[in-house]
Short mmCIF file of C-alpha atoms and ligand atoms in Angstrom, two decimals:
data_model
loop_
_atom_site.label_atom_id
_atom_site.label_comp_id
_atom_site.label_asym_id
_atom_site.label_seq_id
_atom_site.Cartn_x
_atom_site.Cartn_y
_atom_site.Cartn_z
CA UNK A 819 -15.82 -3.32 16.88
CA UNK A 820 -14.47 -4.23 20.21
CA UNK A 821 -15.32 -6.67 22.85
CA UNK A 822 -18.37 -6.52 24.95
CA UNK A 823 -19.47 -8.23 28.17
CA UNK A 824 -23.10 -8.47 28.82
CA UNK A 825 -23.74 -8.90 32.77
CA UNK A 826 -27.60 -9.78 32.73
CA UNK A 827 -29.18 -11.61 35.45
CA UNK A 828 -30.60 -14.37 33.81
CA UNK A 829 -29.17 -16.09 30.74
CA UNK A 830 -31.71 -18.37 28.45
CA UNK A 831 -29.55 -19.94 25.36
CA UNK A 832 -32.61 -20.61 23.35
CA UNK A 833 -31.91 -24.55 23.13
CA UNK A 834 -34.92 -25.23 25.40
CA UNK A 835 -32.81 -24.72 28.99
CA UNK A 836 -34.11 -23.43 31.90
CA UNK A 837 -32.74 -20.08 32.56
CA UNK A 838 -29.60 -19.72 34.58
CA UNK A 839 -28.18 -17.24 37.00
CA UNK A 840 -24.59 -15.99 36.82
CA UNK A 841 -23.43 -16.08 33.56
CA UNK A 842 -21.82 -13.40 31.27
CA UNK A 843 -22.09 -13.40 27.46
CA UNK A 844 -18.78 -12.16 25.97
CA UNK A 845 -19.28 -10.10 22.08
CA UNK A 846 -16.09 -10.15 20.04
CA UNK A 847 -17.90 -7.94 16.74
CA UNK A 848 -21.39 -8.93 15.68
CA UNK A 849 -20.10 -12.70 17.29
CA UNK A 850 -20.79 -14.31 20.12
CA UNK A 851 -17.25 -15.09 21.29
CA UNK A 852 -18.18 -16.81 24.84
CA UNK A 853 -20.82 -17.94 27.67
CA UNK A 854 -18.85 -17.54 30.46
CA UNK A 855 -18.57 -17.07 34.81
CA UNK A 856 -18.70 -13.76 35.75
CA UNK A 857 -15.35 -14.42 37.26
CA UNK A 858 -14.18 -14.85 33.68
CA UNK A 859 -16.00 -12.00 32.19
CA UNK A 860 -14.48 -9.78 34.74
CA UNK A 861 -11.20 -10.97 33.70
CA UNK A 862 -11.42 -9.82 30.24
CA UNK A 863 -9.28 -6.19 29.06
CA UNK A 864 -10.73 -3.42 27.55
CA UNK A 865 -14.07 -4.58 27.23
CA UNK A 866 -17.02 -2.02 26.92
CA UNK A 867 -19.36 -3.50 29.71
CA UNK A 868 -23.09 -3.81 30.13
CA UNK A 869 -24.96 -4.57 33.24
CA UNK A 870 -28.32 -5.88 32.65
CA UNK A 871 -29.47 -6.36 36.41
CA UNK A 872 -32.72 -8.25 37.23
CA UNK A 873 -33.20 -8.96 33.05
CA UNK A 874 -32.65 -11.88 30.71
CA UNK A 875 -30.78 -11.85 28.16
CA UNK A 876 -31.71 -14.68 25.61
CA UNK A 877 -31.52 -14.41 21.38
CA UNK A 878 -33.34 -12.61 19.58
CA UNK A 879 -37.04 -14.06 18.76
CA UNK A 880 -37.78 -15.29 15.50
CA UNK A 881 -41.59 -14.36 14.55
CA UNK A 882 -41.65 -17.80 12.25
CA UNK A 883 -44.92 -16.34 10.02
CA UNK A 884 -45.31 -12.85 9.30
CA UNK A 885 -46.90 -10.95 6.30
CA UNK A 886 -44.67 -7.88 5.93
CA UNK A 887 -47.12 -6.15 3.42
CA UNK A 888 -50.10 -6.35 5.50
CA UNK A 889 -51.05 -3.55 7.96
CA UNK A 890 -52.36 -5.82 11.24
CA UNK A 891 -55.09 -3.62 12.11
CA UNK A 892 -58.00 -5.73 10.63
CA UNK A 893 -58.05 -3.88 7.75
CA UNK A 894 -60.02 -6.76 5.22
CA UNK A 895 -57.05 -8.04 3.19
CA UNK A 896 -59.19 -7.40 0.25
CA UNK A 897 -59.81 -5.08 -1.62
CA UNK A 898 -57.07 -3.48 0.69
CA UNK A 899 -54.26 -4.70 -1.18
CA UNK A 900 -55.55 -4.21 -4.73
CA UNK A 901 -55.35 -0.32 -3.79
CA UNK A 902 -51.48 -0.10 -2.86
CA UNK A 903 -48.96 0.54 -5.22
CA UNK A 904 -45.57 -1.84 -4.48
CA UNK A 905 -44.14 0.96 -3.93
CA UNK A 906 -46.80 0.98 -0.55
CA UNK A 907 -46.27 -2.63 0.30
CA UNK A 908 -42.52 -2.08 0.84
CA UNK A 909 -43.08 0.82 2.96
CA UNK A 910 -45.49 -1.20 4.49
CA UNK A 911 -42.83 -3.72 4.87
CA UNK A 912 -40.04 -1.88 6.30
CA UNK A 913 -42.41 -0.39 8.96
CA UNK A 914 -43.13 -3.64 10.14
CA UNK A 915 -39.46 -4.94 10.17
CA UNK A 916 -38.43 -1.72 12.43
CA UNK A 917 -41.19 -2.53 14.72
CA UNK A 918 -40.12 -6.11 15.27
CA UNK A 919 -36.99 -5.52 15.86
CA UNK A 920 -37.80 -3.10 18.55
CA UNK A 921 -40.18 -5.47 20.24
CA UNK A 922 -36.93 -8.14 20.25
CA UNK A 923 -37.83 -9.43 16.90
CA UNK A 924 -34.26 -10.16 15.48
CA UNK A 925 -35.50 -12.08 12.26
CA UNK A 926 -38.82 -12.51 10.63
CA UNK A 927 -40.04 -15.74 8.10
CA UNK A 928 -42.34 -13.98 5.42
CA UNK A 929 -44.65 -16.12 4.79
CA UNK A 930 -46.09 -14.15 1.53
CA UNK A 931 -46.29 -10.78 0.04
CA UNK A 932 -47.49 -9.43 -2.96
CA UNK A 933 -44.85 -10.20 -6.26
CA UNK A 934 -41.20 -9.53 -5.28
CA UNK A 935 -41.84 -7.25 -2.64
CA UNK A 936 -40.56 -8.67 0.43
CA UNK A 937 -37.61 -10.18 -1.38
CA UNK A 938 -36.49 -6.72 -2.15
CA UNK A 939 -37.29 -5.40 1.31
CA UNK A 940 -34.98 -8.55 2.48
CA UNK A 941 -32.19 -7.20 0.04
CA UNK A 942 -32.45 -3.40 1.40
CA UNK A 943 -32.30 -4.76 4.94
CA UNK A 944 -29.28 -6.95 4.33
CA UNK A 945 -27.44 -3.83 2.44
CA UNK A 946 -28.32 -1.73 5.60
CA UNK A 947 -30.69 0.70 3.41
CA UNK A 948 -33.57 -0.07 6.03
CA UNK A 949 -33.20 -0.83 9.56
CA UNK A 950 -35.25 -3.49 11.12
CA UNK A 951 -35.13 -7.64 11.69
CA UNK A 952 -33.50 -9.79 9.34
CA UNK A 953 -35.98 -11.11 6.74
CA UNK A 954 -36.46 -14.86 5.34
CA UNK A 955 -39.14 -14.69 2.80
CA UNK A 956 -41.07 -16.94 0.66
CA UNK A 957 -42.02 -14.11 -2.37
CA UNK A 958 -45.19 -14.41 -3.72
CA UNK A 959 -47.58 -17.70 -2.27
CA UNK A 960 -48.58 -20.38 -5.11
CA UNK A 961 -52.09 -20.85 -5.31
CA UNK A 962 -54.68 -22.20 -7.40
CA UNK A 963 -57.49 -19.97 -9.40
CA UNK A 964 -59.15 -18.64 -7.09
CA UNK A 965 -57.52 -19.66 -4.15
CA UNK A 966 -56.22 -18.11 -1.07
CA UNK A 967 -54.08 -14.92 -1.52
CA UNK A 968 -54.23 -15.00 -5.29
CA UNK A 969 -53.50 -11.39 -5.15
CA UNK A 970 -50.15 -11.82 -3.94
CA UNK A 971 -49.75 -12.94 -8.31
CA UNK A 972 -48.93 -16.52 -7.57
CA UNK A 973 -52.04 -18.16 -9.32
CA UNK A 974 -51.20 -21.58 -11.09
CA UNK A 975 -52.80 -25.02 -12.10
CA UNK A 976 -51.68 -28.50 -13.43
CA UNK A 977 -48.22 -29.75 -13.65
CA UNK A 978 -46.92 -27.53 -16.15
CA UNK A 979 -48.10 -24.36 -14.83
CA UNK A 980 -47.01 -25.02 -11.31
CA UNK A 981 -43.27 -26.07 -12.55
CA UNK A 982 -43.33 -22.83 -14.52
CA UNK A 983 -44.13 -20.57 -11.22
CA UNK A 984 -42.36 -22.58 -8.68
CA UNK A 985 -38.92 -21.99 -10.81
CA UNK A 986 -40.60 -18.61 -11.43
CA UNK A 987 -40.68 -18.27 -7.56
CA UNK A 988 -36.78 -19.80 -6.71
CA UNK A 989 -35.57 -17.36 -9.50
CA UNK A 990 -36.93 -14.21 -7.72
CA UNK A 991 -34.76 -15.18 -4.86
CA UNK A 992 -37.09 -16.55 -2.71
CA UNK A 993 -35.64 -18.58 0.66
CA UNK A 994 -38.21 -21.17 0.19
CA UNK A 995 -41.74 -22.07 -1.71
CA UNK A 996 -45.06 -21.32 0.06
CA UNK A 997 -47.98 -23.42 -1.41
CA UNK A 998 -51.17 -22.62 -0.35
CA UNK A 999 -52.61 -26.39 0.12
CA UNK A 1000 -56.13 -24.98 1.07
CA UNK A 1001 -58.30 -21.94 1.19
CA UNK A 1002 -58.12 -19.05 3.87
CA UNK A 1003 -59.81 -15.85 4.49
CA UNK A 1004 -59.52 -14.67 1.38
CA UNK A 1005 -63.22 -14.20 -0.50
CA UNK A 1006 -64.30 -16.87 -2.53
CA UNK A 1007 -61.16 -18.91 -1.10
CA UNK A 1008 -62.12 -22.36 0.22
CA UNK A 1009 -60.69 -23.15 3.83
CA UNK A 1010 -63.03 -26.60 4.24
CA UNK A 1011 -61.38 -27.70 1.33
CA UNK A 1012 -57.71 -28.66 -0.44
CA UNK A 1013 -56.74 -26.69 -3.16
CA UNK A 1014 -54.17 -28.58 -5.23
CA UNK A 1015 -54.05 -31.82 -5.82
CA UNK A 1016 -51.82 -34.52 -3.55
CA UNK A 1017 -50.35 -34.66 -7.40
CA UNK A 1018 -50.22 -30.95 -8.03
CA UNK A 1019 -48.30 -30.30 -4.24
CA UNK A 1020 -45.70 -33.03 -5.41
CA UNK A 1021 -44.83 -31.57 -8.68
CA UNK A 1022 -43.66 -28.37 -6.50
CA UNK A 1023 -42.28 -30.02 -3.73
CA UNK A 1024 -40.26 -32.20 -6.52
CA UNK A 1025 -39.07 -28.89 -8.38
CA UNK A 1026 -38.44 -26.91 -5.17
CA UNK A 1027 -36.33 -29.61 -3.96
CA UNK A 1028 -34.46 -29.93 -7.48
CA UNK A 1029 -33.67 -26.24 -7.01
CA UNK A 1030 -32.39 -26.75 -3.18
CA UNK A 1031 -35.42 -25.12 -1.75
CA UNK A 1032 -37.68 -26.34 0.89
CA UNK A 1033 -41.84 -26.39 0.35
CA UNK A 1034 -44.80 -25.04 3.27
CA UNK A 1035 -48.03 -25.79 2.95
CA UNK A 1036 -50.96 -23.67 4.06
CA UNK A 1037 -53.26 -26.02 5.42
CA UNK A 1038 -56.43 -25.31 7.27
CA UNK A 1039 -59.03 -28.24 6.09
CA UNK A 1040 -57.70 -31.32 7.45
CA UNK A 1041 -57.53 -33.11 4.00
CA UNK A 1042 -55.02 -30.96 3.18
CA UNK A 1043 -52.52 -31.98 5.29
CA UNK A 1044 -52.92 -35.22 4.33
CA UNK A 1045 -51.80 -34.11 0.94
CA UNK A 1046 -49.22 -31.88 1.87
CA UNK A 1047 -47.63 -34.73 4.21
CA UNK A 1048 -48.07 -37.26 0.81
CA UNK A 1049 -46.59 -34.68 -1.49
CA UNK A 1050 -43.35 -34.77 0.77
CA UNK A 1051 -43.67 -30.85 2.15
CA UNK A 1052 -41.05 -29.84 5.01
CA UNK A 1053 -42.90 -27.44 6.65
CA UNK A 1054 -46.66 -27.02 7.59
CA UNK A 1055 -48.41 -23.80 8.51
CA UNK A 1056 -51.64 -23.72 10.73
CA UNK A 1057 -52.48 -27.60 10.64
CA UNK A 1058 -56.04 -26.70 11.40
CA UNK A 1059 -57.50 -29.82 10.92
CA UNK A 1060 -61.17 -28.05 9.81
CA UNK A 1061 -63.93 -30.41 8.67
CA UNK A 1062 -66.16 -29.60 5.72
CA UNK A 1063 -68.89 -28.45 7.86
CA UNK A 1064 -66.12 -25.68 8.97
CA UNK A 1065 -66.21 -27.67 12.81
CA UNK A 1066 -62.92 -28.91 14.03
CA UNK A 1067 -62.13 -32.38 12.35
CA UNK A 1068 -58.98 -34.02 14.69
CA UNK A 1069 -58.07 -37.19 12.71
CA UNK A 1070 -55.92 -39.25 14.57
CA UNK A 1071 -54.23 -40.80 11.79
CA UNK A 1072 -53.43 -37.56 9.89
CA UNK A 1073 -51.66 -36.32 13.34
CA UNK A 1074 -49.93 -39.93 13.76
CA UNK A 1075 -48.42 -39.50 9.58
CA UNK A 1076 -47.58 -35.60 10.65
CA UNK A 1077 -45.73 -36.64 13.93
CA UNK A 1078 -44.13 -39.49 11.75
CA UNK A 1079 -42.85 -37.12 8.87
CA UNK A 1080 -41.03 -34.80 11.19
CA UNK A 1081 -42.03 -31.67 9.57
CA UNK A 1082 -42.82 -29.16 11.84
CA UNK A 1083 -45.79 -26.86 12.64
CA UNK A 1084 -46.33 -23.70 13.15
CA UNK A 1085 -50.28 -22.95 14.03
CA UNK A 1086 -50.24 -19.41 14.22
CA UNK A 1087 -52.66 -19.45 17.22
CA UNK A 1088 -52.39 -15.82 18.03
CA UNK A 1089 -54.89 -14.67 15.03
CA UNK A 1090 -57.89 -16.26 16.85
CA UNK A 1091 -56.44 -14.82 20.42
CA UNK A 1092 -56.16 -11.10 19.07
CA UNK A 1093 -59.60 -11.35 17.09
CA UNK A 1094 -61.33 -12.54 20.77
CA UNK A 1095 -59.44 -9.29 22.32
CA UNK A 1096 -60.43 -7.38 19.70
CA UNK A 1097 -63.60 -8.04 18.74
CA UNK A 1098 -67.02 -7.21 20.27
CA UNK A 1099 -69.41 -9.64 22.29
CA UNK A 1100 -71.60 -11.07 19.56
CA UNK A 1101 -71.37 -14.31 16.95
CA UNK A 1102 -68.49 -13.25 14.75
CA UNK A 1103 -66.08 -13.41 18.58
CA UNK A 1104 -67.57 -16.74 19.73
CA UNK A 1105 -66.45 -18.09 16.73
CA UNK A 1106 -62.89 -17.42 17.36
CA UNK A 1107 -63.26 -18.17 20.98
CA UNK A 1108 -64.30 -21.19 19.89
CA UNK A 1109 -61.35 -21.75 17.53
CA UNK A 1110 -58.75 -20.80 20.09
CA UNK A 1111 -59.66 -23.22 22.14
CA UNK A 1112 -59.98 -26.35 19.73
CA UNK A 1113 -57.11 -25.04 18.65
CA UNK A 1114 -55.55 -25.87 21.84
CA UNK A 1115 -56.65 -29.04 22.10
CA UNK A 1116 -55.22 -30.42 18.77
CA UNK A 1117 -51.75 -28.23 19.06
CA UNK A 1118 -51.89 -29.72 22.26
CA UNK A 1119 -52.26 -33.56 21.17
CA UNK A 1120 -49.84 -33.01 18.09
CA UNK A 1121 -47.50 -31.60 20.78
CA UNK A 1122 -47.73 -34.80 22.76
CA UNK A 1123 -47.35 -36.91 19.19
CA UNK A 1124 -43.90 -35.49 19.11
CA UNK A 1125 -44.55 -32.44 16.29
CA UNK A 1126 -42.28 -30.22 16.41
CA UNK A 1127 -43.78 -26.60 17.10
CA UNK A 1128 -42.40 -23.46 16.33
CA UNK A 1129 -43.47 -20.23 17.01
CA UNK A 1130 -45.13 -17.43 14.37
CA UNK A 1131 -48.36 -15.00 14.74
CA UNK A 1132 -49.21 -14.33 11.74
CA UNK A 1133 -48.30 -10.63 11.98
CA UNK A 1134 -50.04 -8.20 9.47
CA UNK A 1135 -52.87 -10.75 8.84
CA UNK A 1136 -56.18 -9.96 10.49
CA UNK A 1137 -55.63 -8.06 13.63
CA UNK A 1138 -51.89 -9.22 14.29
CA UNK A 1139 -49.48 -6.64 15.05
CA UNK A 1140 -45.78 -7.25 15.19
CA UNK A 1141 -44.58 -6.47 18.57
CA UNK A 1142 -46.94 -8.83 20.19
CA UNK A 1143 -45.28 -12.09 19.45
CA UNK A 1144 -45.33 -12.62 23.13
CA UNK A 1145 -48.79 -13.71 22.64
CA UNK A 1146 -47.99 -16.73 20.62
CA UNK A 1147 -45.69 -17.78 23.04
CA UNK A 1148 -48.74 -17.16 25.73
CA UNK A 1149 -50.99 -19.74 23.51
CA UNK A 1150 -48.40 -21.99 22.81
CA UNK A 1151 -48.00 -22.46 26.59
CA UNK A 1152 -51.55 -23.13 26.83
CA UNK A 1153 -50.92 -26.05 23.96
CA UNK A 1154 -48.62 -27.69 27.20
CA UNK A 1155 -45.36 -26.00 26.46
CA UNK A 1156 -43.43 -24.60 29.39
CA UNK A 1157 -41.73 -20.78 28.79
CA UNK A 1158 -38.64 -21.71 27.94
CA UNK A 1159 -40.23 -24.45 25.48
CA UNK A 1160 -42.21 -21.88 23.65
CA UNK A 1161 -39.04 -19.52 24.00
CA UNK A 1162 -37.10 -22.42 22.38
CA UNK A 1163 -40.24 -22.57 19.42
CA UNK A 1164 -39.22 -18.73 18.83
CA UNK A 1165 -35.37 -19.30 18.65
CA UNK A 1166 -33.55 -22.56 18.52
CA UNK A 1167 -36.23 -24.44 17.10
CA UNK A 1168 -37.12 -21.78 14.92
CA UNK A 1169 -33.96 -21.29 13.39
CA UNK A 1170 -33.11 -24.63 13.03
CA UNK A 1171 -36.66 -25.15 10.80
CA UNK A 1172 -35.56 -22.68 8.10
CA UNK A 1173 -31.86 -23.92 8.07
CA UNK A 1174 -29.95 -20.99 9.71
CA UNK A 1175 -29.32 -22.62 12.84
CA UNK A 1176 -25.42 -22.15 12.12
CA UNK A 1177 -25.86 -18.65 12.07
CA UNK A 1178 -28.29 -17.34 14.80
CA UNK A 1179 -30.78 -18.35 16.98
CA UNK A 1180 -28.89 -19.90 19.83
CA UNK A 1181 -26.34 -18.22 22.71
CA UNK A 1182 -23.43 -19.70 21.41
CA UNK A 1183 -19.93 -19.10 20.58
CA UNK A 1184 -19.43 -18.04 16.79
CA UNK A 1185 -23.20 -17.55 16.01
CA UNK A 1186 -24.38 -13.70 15.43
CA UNK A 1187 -24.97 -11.65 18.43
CA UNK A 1188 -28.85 -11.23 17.88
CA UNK A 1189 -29.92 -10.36 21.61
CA UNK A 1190 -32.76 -9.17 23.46
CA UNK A 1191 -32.75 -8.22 27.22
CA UNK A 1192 -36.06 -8.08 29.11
CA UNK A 1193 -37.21 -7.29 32.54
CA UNK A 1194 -37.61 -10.14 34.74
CA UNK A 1195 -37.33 -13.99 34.31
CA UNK A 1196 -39.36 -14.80 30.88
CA UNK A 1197 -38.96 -18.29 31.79
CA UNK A 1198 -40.98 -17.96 34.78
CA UNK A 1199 -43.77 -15.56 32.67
CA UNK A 1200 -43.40 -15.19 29.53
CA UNK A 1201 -45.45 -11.91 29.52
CA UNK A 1202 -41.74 -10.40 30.60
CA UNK A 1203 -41.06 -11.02 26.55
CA UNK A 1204 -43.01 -7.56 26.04
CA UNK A 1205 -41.13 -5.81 28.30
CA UNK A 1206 -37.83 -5.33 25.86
CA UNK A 1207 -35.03 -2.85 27.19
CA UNK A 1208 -32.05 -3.91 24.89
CA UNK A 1209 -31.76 -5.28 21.58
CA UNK A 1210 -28.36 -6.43 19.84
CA UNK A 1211 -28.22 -7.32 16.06
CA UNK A 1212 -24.98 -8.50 14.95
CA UNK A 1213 -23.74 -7.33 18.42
CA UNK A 1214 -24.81 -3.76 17.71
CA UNK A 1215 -26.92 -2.34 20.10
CA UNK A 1216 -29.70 -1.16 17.73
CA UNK A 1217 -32.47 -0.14 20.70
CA UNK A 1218 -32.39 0.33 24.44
CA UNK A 1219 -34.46 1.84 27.13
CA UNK A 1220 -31.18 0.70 29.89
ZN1 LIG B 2194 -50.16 -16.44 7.07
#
């Protein structure tokens, strides 16, 4: 592959800078070979050039939770996914990594699926069999008897039986262990309430770890977290911080151990925002309307605690589709983050959280050319993120509407 010099308007690298005007990014391959004037990008031979006037070009977004398998159209997750073959779930799957990617998704964290599904999915996109964003996946969830997303065949209990499934789990190639430390909306799943055991969540964060894998916890009921964060997890999804009476339940000194342990967050605020779009006047909406907005309030005071937030909507859960991560950005803004703060949640930060941050996720020289032009200044309105006219994996130019 030759060289290529992208002339955009703006430039955002994805480490949390403001945008900036009058810069070229030079492409030696699938690498990023140079941020440069565009004195010195006119300088270089033989390039194949292309002008990207009034758009930004900054790296391709990383939707940080996904569920591949699941559809995003509110279909109920059960008994939906008792009725599909695996054969289903990875078509499923590969749908939903095409549509990413053309909505600027370079790279999606699964953050379950049903047995080895996405792990295989992950393996066909890497071989270039499927086309679509780069996949970091978890495999199956681990979850007690019961428990949320039991159907992805992840059930275990007691020390024993959760060594045997998290090796099970690292073995099947997984990037890294999901636990689910609480219920969810899965039927006859307990949200109000931890599921394993401080003890239980430490025996897989103990054998993760002794395999070279990090642990995330689910955790919705606020008691949860407090186990996760005393089992030693490194990541925590949602941080809901629910009561037992299902009302929000802030506890100070749960945020002030979270903010302490570094590990960070990624709330997945965009279920409640597309259920309040989607759903009609009534009970069931002011619910979630209600949930956004505590929601905001807590992201918002872990925010100011120091937590790191990064940025994943849940796609294919609920009523999540995945070329709308734009929206997460939206509520993380209304958490207190500025643009190019939540654009940093989607890419530098991102990245950096799952360990890849030598690889992609930044504009800079010798990391993978994962791209995305827009129209307009996203770090002035991040709304601009759904207007995508070019997107670069590997420095291939894999969709454009230029
Ligand atoms: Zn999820």
């Amino acid at each position: 592959m030759a060289r290529t010099v992208l002339q955009p308007q703006w430039l955002i690298d994805g480490a949390g800078t403001e945008a900036q005007e009058g810069l070229s990014v030079i492409l030696d391959g699938d690498r990023i070979e140079a941020v440069a004037t565009r004195e010195e990008a006119n300088a270089v031979e033989g390039a194949r050039v292309i002008e990207l006037p009034g758009m930004t070009l900054l790296p391709g977004l990383i939707n940080n939770h996904v569920h591949l398998v699941l559809p995003g159209d509110n279909t109920p997750f059960v008994p939906w996914i008792d009725l599909q073959s695996d054969a289903t779930l990875a078509l499923v799957a590969a749908h939903n990594i095409d549509t990413s990617l053309r909505a600027g998704v370079t790279t999606v964290r699964d953050c379950g699926g049903r047995k080895r599904v996405t792990l295989d999915l992950r393996t066909a996109q890497r071989e270039g069999l499927t086309a679509g964003a780069r996949v970091v996946a978890c495999g199956r969830t681990i979850t007690i008897t019961g428990g949320h997303t039991r159907h992805f065949g992840g059930e275990a209990d007691g020390a024993d039986a959760l060594r045997r499934m998290t090796r099970q789990v690292v073995s099947e190639g997984a990037d890294f262990v999901k636990v689910m430390a609480a219920g969810g909306g899965t039927p006859g799943s307990i949200s109000q309430r931890p599921s394993f055991s401080a003890e239980e969540l430490t025996v897989i964060v103990e054998t993760a770890h002794a395999l070279g894998k990090t642990v995330t916890a689910h955790c919705i009921a606020t008691a949860s977290i407090a186990n996760a964060l005393a089992a030693g997890v490194d990541h925590i999804e949602h941080a809901s911080f629910m009561g037992t009476d299902l009302e929000p339940d802030f506890d100070q000194r749960v945020a002030e151990d979270l903010a302490a342990a570094g590990a960070p967050v990624t709330p997945t605020l965009q279920v409640a925002r597309d259920l309040v779009d989607l759903l009609p006047e009534g009970p069931d909406r002011d619910l979630w309307r209600g949930r956004q907005e505590s929601q905001h309030r807590i992201i918002g005071t872990l925010r100011e605690l120091g937590v790191p937030l990064l940025a994943g909507s849940d796609a294919g859960w609920r009523a999540t589709a995945f070329d709308t991560l734009w929206k997460e950005l939206d509520e993380l803004a209304a958490c207190g983050l500025s643009p190019v703060e939540a654009i940093h949640a989607a890419t530098g930060a991102a990245v950096a959280a799952h360990g890849a941050g030598d690889h992609y996720g930044t504009v800079r020289p010798g990391l993978l050319a994962d791209l995305v032009a827009v129209d307009g200044n996203p770090g002035a309105d991040l709304s601009k993120l759904a207007e995508v006219r070019a997107v670069f994996q590997g420095g291939e130019l894999v969709h454009a509407t230029l």
